[in-house]
PDB file of C-alpha atoms in Angstrom:
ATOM      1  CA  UNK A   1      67.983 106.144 102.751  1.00 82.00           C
ATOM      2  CA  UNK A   2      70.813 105.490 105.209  1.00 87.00           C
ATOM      3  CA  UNK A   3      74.372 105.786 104.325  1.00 92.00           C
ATOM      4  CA  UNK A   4      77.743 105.957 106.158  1.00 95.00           C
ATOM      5  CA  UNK A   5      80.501 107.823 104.715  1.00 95.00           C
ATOM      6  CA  UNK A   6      84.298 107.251 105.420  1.00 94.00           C
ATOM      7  CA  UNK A   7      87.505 109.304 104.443  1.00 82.00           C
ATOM      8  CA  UNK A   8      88.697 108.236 101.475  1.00 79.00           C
ATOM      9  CA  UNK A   9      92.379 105.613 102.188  1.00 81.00           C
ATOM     10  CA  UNK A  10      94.584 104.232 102.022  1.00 94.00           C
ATOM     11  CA  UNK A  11      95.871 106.003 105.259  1.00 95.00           C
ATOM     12  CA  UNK A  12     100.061 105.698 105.866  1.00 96.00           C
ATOM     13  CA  UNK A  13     101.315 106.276 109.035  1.00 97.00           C
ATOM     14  CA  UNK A  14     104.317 105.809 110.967  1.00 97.00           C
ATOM     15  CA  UNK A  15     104.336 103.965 114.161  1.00 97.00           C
ATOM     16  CA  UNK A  16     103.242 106.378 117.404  1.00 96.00           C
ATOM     17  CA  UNK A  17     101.141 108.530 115.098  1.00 97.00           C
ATOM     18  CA  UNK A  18      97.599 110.511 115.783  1.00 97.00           C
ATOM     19  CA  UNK A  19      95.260 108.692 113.898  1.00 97.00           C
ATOM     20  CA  UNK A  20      91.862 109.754 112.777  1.00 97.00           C
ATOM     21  CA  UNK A  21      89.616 108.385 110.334  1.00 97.00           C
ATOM     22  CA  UNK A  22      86.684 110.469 109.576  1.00 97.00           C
ATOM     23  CA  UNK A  23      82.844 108.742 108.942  1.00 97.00           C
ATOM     24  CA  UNK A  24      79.923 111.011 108.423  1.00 97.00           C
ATOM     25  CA  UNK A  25      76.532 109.334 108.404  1.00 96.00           C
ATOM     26  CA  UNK A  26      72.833 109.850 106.760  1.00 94.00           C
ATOM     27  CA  UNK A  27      69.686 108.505 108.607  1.00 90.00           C
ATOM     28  CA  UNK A  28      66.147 109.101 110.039  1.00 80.00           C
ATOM     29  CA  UNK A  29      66.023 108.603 113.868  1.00 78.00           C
ATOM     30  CA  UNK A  30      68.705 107.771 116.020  1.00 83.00           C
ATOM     31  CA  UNK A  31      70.567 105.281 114.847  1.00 90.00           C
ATOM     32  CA  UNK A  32      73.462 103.287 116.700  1.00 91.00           C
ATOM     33  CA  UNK A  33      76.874 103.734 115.281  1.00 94.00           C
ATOM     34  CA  UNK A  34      79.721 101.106 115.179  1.00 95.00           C
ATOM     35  CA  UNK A  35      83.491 100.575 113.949  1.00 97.00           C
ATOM     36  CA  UNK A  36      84.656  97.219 112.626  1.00 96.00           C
ATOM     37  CA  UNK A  37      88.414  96.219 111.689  1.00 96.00           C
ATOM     38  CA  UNK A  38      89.329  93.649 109.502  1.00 94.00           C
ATOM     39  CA  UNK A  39      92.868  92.455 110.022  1.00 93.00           C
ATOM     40  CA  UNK A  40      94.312  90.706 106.634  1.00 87.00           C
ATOM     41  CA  UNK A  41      92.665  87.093 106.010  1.00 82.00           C
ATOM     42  CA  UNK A  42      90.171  87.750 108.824  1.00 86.00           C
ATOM     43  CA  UNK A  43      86.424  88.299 109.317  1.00 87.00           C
ATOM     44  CA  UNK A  44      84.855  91.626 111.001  1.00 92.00           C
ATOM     45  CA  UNK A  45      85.559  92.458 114.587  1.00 93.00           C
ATOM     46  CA  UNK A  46      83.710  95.156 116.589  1.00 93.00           C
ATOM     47  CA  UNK A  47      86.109  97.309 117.813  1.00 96.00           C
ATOM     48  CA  UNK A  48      83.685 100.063 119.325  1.00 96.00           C
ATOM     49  CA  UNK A  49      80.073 100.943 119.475  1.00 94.00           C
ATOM     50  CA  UNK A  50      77.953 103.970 120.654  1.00 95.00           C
ATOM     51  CA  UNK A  51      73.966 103.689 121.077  1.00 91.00           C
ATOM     52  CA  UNK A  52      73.182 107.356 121.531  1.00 90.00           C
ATOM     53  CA  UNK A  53      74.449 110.750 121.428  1.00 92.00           C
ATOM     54  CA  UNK A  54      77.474 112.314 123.046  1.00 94.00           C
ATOM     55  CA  UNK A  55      78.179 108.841 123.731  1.00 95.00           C
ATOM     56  CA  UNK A  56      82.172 107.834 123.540  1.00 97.00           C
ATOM     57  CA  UNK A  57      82.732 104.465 122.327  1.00 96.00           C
ATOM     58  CA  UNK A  58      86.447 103.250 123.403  1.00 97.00           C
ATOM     59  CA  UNK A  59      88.584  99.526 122.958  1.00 96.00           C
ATOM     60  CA  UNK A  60      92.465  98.830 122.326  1.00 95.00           C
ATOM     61  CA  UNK A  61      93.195 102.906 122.619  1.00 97.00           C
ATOM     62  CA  UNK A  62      90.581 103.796 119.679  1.00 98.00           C
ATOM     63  CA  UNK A  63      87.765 106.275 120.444  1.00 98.00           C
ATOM     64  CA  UNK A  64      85.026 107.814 118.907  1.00 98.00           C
ATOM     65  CA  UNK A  65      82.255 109.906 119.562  1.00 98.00           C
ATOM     66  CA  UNK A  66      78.579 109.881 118.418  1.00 97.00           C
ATOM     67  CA  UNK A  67      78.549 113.628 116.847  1.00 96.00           C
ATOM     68  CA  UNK A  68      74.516 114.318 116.583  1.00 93.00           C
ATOM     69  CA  UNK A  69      74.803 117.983 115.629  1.00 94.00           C
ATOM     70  CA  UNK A  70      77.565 117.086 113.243  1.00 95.00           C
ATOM     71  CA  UNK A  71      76.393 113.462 111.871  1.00 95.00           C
ATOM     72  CA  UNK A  72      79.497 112.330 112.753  1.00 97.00           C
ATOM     73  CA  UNK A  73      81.505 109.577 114.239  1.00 98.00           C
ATOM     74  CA  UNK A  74      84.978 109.930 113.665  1.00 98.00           C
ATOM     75  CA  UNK A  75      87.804 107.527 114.974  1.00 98.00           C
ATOM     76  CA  UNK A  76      90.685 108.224 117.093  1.00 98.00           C
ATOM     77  CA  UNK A  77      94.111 106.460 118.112  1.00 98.00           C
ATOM     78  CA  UNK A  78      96.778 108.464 119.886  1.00 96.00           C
ATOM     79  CA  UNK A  79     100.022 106.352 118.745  1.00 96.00           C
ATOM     80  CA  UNK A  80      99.308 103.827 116.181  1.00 97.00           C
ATOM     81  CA  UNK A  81     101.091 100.175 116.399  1.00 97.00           C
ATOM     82  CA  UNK A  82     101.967  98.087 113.287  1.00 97.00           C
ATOM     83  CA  UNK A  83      99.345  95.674 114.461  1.00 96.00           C
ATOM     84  CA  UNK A  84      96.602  98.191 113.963  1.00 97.00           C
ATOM     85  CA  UNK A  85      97.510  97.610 110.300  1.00 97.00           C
ATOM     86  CA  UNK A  86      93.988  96.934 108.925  1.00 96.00           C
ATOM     87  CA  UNK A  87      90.778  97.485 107.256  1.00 95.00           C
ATOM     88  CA  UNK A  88      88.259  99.771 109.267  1.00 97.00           C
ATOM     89  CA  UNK A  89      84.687 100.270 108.381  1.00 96.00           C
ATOM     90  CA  UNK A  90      82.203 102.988 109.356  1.00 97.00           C
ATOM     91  CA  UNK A  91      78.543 101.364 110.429  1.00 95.00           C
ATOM     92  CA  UNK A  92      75.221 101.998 111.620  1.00 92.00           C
ATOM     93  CA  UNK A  93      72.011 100.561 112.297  1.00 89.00           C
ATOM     94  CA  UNK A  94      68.913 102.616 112.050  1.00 82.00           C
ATOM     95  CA  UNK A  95      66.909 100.415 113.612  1.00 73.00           C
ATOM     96  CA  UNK A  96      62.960 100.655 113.137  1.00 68.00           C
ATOM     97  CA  UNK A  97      62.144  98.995 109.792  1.00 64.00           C
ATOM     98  CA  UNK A  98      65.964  98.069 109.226  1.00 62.00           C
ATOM     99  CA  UNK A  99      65.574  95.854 111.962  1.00 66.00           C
ATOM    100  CA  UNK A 100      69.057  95.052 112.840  1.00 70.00           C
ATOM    101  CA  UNK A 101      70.767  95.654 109.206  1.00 82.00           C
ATOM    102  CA  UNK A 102      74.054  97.477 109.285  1.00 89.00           C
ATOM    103  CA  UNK A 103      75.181  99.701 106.818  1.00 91.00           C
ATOM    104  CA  UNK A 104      78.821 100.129 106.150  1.00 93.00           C
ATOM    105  CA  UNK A 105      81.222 102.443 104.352  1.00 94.00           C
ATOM    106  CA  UNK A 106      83.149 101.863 102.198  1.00 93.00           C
ATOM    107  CA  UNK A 107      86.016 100.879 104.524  1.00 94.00           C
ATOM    108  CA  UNK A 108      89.991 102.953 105.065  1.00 95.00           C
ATOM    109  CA  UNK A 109      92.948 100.902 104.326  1.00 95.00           C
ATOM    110  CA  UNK A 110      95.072 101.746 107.374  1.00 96.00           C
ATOM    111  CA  UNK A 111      99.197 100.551 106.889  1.00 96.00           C
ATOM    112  CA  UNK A 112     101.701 101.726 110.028  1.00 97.00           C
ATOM    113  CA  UNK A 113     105.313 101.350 109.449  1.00 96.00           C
ATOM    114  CA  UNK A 114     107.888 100.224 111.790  1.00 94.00           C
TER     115      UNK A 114
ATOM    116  CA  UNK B   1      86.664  83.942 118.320  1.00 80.00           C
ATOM    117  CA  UNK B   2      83.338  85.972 117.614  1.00 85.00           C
ATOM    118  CA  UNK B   3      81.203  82.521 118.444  1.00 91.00           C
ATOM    119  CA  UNK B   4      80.104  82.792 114.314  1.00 95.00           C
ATOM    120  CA  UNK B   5      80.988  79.664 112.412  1.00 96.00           C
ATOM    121  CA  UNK B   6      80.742  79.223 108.771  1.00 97.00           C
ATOM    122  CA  UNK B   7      81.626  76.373 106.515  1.00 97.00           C
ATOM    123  CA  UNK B   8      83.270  75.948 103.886  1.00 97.00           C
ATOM    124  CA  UNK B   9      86.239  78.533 104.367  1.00 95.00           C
ATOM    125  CA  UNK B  10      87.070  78.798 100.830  1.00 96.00           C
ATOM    126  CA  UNK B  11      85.311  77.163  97.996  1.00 96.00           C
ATOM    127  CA  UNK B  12      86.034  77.028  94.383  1.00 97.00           C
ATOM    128  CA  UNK B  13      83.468  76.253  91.753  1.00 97.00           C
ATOM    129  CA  UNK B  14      82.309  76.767  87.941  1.00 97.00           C
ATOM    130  CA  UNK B  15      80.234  78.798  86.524  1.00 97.00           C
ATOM    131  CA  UNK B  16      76.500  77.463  86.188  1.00 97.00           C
ATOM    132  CA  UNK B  17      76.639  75.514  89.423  1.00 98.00           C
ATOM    133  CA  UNK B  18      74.980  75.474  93.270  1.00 98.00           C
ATOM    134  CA  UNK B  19      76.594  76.158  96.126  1.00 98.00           C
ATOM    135  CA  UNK B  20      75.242  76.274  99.765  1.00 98.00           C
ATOM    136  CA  UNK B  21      76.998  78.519 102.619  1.00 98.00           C
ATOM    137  CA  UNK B  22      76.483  77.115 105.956  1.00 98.00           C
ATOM    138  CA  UNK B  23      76.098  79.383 109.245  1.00 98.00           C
ATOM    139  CA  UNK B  24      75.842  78.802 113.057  1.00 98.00           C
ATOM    140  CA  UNK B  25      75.217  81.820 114.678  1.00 97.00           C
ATOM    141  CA  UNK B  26      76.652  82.474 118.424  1.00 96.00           C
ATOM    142  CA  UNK B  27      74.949  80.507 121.283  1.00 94.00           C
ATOM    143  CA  UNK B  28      71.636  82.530 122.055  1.00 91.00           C
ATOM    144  CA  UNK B  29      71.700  84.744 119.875  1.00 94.00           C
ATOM    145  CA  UNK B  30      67.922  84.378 117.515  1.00 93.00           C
ATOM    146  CA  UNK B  31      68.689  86.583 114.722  1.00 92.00           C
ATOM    147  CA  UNK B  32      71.149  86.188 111.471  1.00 95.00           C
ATOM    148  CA  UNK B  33      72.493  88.220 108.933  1.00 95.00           C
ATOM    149  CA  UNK B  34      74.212  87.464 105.250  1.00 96.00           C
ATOM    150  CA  UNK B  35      76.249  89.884 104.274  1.00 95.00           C
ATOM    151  CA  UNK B  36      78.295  90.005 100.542  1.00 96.00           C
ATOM    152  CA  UNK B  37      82.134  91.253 100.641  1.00 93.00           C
ATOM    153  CA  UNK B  38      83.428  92.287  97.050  1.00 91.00           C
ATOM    154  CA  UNK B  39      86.220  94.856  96.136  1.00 84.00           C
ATOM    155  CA  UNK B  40      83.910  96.845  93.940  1.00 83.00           C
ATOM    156  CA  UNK B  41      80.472  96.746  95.803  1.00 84.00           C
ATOM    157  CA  UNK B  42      82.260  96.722  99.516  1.00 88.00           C
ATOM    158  CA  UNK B  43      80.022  95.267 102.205  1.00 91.00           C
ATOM    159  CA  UNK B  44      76.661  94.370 101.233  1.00 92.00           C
ATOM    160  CA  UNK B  45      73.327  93.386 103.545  1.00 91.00           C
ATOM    161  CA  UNK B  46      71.507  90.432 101.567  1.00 95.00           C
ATOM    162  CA  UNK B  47      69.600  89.224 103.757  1.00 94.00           C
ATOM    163  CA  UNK B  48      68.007  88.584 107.640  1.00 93.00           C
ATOM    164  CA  UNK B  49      66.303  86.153 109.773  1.00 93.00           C
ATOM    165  CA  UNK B  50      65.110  86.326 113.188  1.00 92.00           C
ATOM    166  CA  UNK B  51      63.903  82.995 114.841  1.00 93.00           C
ATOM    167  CA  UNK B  52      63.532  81.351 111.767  1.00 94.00           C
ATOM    168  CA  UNK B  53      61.422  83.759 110.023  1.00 93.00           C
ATOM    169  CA  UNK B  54      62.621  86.579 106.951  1.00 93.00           C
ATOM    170  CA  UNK B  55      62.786  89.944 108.606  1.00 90.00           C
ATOM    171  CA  UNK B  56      64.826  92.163 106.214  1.00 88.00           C
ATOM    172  CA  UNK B  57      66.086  91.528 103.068  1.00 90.00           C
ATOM    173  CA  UNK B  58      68.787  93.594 101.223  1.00 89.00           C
ATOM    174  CA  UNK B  59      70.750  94.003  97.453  1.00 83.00           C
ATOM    175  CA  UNK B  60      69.852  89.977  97.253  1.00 92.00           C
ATOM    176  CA  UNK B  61      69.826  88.006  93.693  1.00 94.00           C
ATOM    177  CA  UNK B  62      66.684  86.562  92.550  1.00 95.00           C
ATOM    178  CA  UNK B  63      69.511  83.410  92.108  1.00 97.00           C
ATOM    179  CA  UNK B  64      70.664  83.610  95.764  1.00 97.00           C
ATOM    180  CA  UNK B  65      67.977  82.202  98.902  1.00 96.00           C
ATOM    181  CA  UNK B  66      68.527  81.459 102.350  1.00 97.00           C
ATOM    182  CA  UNK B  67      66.867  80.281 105.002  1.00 97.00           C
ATOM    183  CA  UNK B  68      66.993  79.346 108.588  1.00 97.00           C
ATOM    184  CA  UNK B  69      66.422  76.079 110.390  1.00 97.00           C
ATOM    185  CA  UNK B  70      64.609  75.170 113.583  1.00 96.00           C
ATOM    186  CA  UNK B  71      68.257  75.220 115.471  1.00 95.00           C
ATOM    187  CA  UNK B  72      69.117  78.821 114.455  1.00 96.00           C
ATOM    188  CA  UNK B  73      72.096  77.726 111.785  1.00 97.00           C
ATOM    189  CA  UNK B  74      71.077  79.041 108.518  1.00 98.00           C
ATOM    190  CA  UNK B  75      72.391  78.655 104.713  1.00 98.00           C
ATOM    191  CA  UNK B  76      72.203  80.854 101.766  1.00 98.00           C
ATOM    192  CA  UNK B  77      72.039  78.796  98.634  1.00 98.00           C
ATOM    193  CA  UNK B  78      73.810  80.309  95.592  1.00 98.00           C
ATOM    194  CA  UNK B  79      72.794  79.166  92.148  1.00 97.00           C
ATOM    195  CA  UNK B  80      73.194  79.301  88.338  1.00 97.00           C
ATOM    196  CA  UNK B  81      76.575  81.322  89.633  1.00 97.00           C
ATOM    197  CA  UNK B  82      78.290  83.620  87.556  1.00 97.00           C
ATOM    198  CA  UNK B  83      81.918  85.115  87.459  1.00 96.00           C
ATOM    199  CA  UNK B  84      80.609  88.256  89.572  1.00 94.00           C
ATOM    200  CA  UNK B  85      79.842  86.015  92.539  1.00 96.00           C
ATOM    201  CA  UNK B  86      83.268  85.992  93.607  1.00 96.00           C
ATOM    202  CA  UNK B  87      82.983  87.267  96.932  1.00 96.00           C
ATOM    203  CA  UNK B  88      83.351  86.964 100.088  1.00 95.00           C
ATOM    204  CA  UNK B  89      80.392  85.809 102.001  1.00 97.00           C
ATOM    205  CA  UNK B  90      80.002  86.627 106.043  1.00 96.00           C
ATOM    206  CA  UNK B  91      77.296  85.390 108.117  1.00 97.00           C
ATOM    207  CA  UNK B  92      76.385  87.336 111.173  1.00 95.00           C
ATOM    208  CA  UNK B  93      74.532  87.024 114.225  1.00 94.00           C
ATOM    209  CA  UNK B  94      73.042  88.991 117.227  1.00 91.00           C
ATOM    210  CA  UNK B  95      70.619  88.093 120.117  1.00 88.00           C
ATOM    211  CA  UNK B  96      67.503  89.999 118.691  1.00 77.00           C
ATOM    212  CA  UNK B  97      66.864  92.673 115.444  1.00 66.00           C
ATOM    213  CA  UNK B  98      67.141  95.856 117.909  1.00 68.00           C
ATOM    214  CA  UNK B  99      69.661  98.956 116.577  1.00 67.00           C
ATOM    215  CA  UNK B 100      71.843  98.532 119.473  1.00 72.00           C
ATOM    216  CA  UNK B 101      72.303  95.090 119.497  1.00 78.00           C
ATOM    217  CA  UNK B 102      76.028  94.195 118.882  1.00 85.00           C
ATOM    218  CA  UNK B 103      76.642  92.300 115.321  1.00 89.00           C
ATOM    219  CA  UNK B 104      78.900  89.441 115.643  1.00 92.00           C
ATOM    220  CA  UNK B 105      80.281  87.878 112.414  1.00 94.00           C
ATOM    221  CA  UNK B 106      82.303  85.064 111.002  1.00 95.00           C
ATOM    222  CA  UNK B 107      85.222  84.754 109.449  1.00 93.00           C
ATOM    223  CA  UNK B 108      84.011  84.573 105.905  1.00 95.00           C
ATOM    224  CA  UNK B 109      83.127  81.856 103.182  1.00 97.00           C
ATOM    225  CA  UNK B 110      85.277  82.734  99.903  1.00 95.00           C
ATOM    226  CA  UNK B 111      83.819  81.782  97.311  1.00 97.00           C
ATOM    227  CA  UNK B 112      85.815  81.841  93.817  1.00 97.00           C
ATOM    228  CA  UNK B 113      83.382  81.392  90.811  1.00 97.00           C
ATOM    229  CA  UNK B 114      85.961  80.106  87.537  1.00 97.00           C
TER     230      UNK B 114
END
């Protein structure tokens, strides 16, 4: 079956940092790959998507690219803000008989300190 | 402001009784999604419906049914609850069931089960 694996948190960083948040994924076809972030109290908000490969999905400073030959589609920040304090979750949507389902990880706490 | 409105926000109740989760999905957009939040199962798919009609359905309880109405909203009905239902419970919503299509959700029903 699908599955979407993130690096394990919580992550701790220090405001300005590299960040990168690894997700590896599992699925027949070619599926389309998202991040969420949920900020405390809130509900999910897409922060980037990428519908095929090589594609580079990019909002707010984050990137990531759709990593066919690796199943991969890691997340990237150059210099983290305390704002970006927040959950993130790795998703994708296989599409065909999933319809429009998304799968998640399991999420990456994310904390940046002043 | 994802477009996703669900009522109630937060909702406490005992153990035995019904509860019913109310969802209108973004303007346009045909197809919703309910989706389970808990700390030990992380996100969960229960269930989809596209233009009124079941299209997928996920980890859902045989005590847990949804439906949607001839205007799009939908409701998942949760019954004979039990302590483990604590969750939180998003609705979701995108213009068709396609992989690519952009998931928009809500901010969350939490529902505490005492």
């Amino acid at each position: 079956g699908n599955s979407v694996t993130q690096m394990e948190g919580p992550v701790t960083l220090s405001e300005e940092a590299f960040l990168t948040i690894n997700c590896t994924y599992t699925a027949t076809g070619y599926p389309s790959l998202f991040w969420y972030v949920q900020y405390p109290g809130e509900g999910l908000q897409l922060l980037l998507k990428a519908t095929k490969a090589d594609d580079k999905g990019s909002n707010k400073g984050f990137e990531a690219t759709y990593r066919k030959e690796t199943t991969s589609f890691h997340l990237e920040k150059g210099s983290v803000q305390v704002s970006d304090s927040a959950v993130y979750f790795c998703a994708l949507n296989a599409g065909g008989t999933s319809y429009g389902k998304l799968t998640f990880g399991q999420g990456t706490i994310l904390t940046v300190h002043p | 402001d994802s477009g996703v409105t669900q009522t109630p926000k937060h909702l406490i109740t005992a153990t035995g009784q019904r509860v019913t989760l109310r969802c209108s999905p973004r303007s346009g957009d045909l197809s919703v999604y309910w989706y389970q939040q808990s700390l030990d199962q992380g996100l969960q798919f229960l269930i989809q419906y596209y233009n009124g009609e079941e299209r997928a359905k996920g980890n859902i309880l045989e005590r847990f049914s949804a439906q949607q109405f001839p205007d799009l909203h939908s409701e998942l009905n949760l019954s004979s609850l039990e302590l483990g239902d604590s969750a939180l419970y998003f609705c979701a919503s995108s213009q068709s069931g396609g992989s690519g299509n952009t998931i928009y959700f809500g901010e969350g029903s939490w529902l505490t089960v005492v």
